[in-house]
Every structure is written in structure tokens, then in C-alpha cells.
mmCIF file of C-alpha atoms in Angstrom:
data_model
loop_
_atom_site.group_PDB
_atom_site.id
_atom_site.type_symbol
_atom_site.label_atom_id
_atom_site.label_comp_id
_atom_site.label_asym_id
_atom_site.label_seq_id
_atom_site.Cartn_x
_atom_site.Cartn_y
_atom_site.Cartn_z
ATOM 1 C CA UNK A 1 23.085 252.316 90.035
ATOM 2 C CA UNK A 2 24.153 255.635 90.522
ATOM 3 C CA UNK A 3 21.559 258.020 90.432
ATOM 4 C CA UNK A 4 21.158 261.889 89.311
ATOM 5 C CA UNK A 5 18.813 263.770 92.474
ATOM 6 C CA UNK A 6 18.093 265.758 90.906
ATOM 7 C CA UNK A 7 16.687 263.470 87.528
ATOM 8 C CA UNK A 8 14.744 261.758 90.099
ATOM 9 C CA UNK A 9 12.364 262.451 93.145
ATOM 10 C CA UNK A 10 14.337 259.449 95.802
ATOM 11 C CA UNK A 11 16.077 259.506 97.871
ATOM 12 C CA UNK A 12 16.752 255.286 98.136
ATOM 13 C CA UNK A 13 19.711 254.768 95.500
ATOM 14 C CA UNK A 14 23.055 256.446 95.993
ATOM 15 C CA UNK A 15 22.973 259.864 95.459
ATOM 16 C CA UNK A 16 25.600 261.272 91.918
ATOM 17 C CA UNK A 17 28.052 263.976 94.064
ATOM 18 C CA UNK A 18 28.365 266.907 91.286
ATOM 19 C CA UNK A 19 31.202 269.149 91.211
ATOM 20 C CA UNK A 20 31.902 271.443 93.178
ATOM 21 C CA UNK A 21 29.324 270.478 96.464
ATOM 22 C CA UNK A 22 29.529 271.845 99.585
ATOM 23 C CA UNK A 23 29.568 269.256 103.562
ATOM 24 C CA UNK A 24 28.926 271.320 106.107
ATOM 25 C CA UNK A 25 29.378 269.512 110.116
ATOM 26 C CA UNK A 26 27.771 270.978 112.258
ATOM 27 C CA UNK A 27 29.124 268.141 115.413
ATOM 28 C CA UNK A 28 27.265 269.049 118.408
ATOM 29 C CA UNK A 29 27.587 272.907 118.026
ATOM 30 C CA UNK A 30 24.170 273.418 117.312
ATOM 31 C CA UNK A 31 21.332 270.777 117.872
ATOM 32 C CA UNK A 32 16.886 270.672 118.111
ATOM 33 C CA UNK A 33 15.333 273.645 116.040
ATOM 34 C CA UNK A 34 18.667 275.029 115.600
ATOM 35 C CA UNK A 35 19.713 272.196 113.662
ATOM 36 C CA UNK A 36 16.628 272.209 111.443
ATOM 37 C CA UNK A 37 17.289 275.673 110.754
ATOM 38 C CA UNK A 38 20.634 275.431 109.493
ATOM 39 C CA UNK A 39 19.892 273.119 107.730
ATOM 40 C CA UNK A 40 16.327 274.629 106.109
ATOM 41 C CA UNK A 41 18.476 277.204 104.927
ATOM 42 C CA UNK A 42 21.331 275.757 103.750
ATOM 43 C CA UNK A 43 18.508 274.146 100.829
ATOM 44 C CA UNK A 44 18.026 276.751 100.480
ATOM 45 C CA UNK A 45 21.063 277.872 98.993
ATOM 46 C CA UNK A 46 21.072 274.221 97.640
ATOM 47 C CA UNK A 47 18.237 275.162 95.569
ATOM 48 C CA UNK A 48 19.133 279.114 95.038
ATOM 49 C CA UNK A 49 23.038 277.937 93.397
ATOM 50 C CA UNK A 50 21.853 274.695 92.329
ATOM 51 C CA UNK A 51 24.542 273.110 94.192
ATOM 52 C CA UNK A 52 24.565 269.848 95.912
ATOM 53 C CA UNK A 53 25.206 269.856 99.031
ATOM 54 C CA UNK A 54 26.580 267.429 101.481
ATOM 55 C CA UNK A 55 24.522 268.019 105.361
ATOM 56 C CA UNK A 56 26.592 265.988 108.488
ATOM 57 C CA UNK A 57 24.306 266.005 110.912
ATOM 58 C CA UNK A 58 24.113 264.199 114.397
ATOM 59 C CA UNK A 59 21.775 261.137 114.250
ATOM 60 C CA UNK A 60 19.497 261.421 116.386
ATOM 61 C CA UNK A 61 18.435 264.673 114.235
ATOM 62 C CA UNK A 62 18.435 263.107 110.832
ATOM 63 C CA UNK A 63 14.880 262.517 109.930
ATOM 64 C CA UNK A 64 13.966 265.139 110.723
ATOM 65 C CA UNK A 65 16.399 267.027 108.669
ATOM 66 C CA UNK A 66 15.068 264.626 105.612
ATOM 67 C CA UNK A 67 11.724 264.718 106.240
ATOM 68 C CA UNK A 68 12.027 268.950 105.466
ATOM 69 C CA UNK A 69 13.983 269.645 102.708
ATOM 70 C CA UNK A 70 14.351 268.840 99.239
ATOM 71 C CA UNK A 71 18.060 269.429 98.193
ATOM 72 C CA UNK A 72 20.622 268.114 100.481
ATOM 73 C CA UNK A 73 22.277 264.930 100.888
ATOM 74 C CA UNK A 74 22.462 263.810 104.510
ATOM 75 C CA UNK A 75 24.642 261.550 106.059
ATOM 76 C CA UNK A 76 25.292 260.048 109.213
ATOM 77 C CA UNK A 77 28.604 260.748 111.096
ATOM 78 C CA UNK A 78 29.324 257.099 112.623
ATOM 79 C CA UNK A 79 27.376 253.980 111.724
ATOM 80 C CA UNK A 80 29.144 250.462 113.702
ATOM 81 C CA UNK A 81 29.255 247.223 111.434
ATOM 82 C CA UNK A 82 26.272 244.945 112.732
ATOM 83 C CA UNK A 83 23.009 243.530 110.938
ATOM 84 C CA UNK A 84 19.478 243.715 112.097
ATOM 85 C CA UNK A 85 18.891 241.721 115.297
ATOM 86 C CA UNK A 86 20.876 241.964 119.416
ATOM 87 C CA UNK A 87 22.278 244.710 120.746
ATOM 88 C CA UNK A 88 20.986 248.201 121.434
ATOM 89 C CA UNK A 89 23.715 250.682 121.889
ATOM 90 C CA UNK A 90 25.027 250.680 119.110
ATOM 91 C CA UNK A 91 25.199 252.765 115.170
ATOM 92 C CA UNK A 92 22.176 250.078 112.422
ATOM 93 C CA UNK A 93 23.293 250.846 109.019
ATOM 94 C CA UNK A 94 20.087 250.224 108.310
ATOM 95 C CA UNK A 95 18.016 252.161 111.200
ATOM 96 C CA UNK A 96 20.021 255.709 109.418
ATOM 97 C CA UNK A 97 18.415 254.311 105.924
ATOM 98 C CA UNK A 98 15.334 254.292 107.547
ATOM 99 C CA UNK A 99 15.467 257.416 108.422
ATOM 100 C CA UNK A 100 16.681 258.938 104.863
ATOM 101 C CA UNK A 101 20.187 259.889 105.323
ATOM 102 C CA UNK A 102 22.230 258.854 101.962
ATOM 103 C CA UNK A 103 25.831 258.457 103.126
ATOM 104 C CA UNK A 104 27.989 257.564 106.553
ATOM 105 C CA UNK A 105 31.483 260.017 107.535
ATOM 106 C CA UNK A 106 34.138 257.009 108.199
ATOM 107 C CA UNK A 107 37.512 257.230 110.582
ATOM 108 C CA UNK A 108 37.279 261.225 111.856
ATOM 109 C CA UNK A 109 39.365 262.528 113.865
ATOM 110 C CA UNK A 110 36.974 262.101 116.611
ATOM 111 C CA UNK A 111 36.366 258.687 116.059
ATOM 112 C CA UNK A 112 39.218 256.743 114.795
ATOM 113 C CA UNK A 113 39.313 253.435 112.711
ATOM 114 C CA UNK A 114 41.391 250.814 112.003
ATOM 115 C CA UNK A 115 42.549 249.901 108.719
ATOM 116 C CA UNK A 116 40.668 246.611 109.070
ATOM 117 C CA UNK A 117 37.704 249.409 110.698
ATOM 118 C CA UNK A 118 37.501 251.534 107.787
ATOM 119 C CA UNK A 119 37.213 247.812 105.380
ATOM 120 C CA UNK A 120 34.586 246.008 106.798
ATOM 121 C CA UNK A 121 32.720 249.742 106.413
ATOM 122 C CA UNK A 122 32.886 250.708 103.679
ATOM 123 C CA UNK A 123 31.837 247.237 102.363
ATOM 124 C CA UNK A 124 28.205 247.673 104.642
ATOM 125 C CA UNK A 125 27.718 251.247 103.129
ATOM 126 C CA UNK A 126 28.539 249.596 100.292
ATOM 127 C CA UNK A 127 25.541 247.066 100.414
ATOM 128 C CA UNK A 128 23.066 249.943 101.698
ATOM 129 C CA UNK A 129 24.137 252.355 98.595
ATOM 130 C CA UNK A 130 25.439 254.389 100.588
ATOM 131 C CA UNK A 131 27.961 257.360 99.546
ATOM 132 C CA UNK A 132 31.252 257.274 102.231
ATOM 133 C CA UNK A 133 33.107 260.500 103.172
ATOM 134 C CA UNK A 134 36.582 259.995 104.251
#
């Protein structure tokens, strides 16, 4: 189910992007307090100009950005396809969702994937109603 984020105050369902939209990907150039400053500025611009902004942030910054912004659509730079249970060095999709991520980037230059891996990741992301930015 897709819900326009501007008609509901929930961050638990997959947002419907309006065009044009803007995407900001900080990679690891910016982190910590500086990243939060960028996120807050992007959030203000999203409000001021009534645009959707995808904000791709390092995994460790997701919760903090989500908690301090209202309009950003925060997406993770990567996720693994494992399920809850054993393991600790992987990026658990459910943990991303619990942190407030609403989508994931798939198959970018820093994390190239095979076609079967892309397919599995997209399928897994869809289970959680994530946007997929591929």
C-alpha cells in the first residue's frame, strides 16, 4: 500500500514520491553533527518548497536523522537480505525499518551486485514496503 506522505503523518508505509524530487547522498564525506545539520537544512527546504527529498545517509546516522526531521524520506545506502536471527555483521532490513529508514539504495558503485543479488534485495525490500533506489 502506498500512502502519500503529505496526507498522513506515518513513516511506516512506503511513501509515494512526487516529481520532481531531490536526492541527497552524503556518502561518508559528512557524518555526525555536520550530517545532522545538512539533514535539518534539507528538511527545511523540503517544507519551504513543498518537495520530496530522499536523504541517503550512512546506516549509523539513520535513527538520529529520522528523529530530528519531519519531511525527509530517509533511505539506507545498503542492506543485506538476511532475516532476524543469527548474525551480527550484516545490515538487517528489519533493523533499518525500526531505525526509520523508508528505502534502500541497490547496486551502486561502492556496492556492486550481481543480477540475482539485486533481485533478492529488491524482493526483500518490498517485503518491508521500502522504496528501492536502484
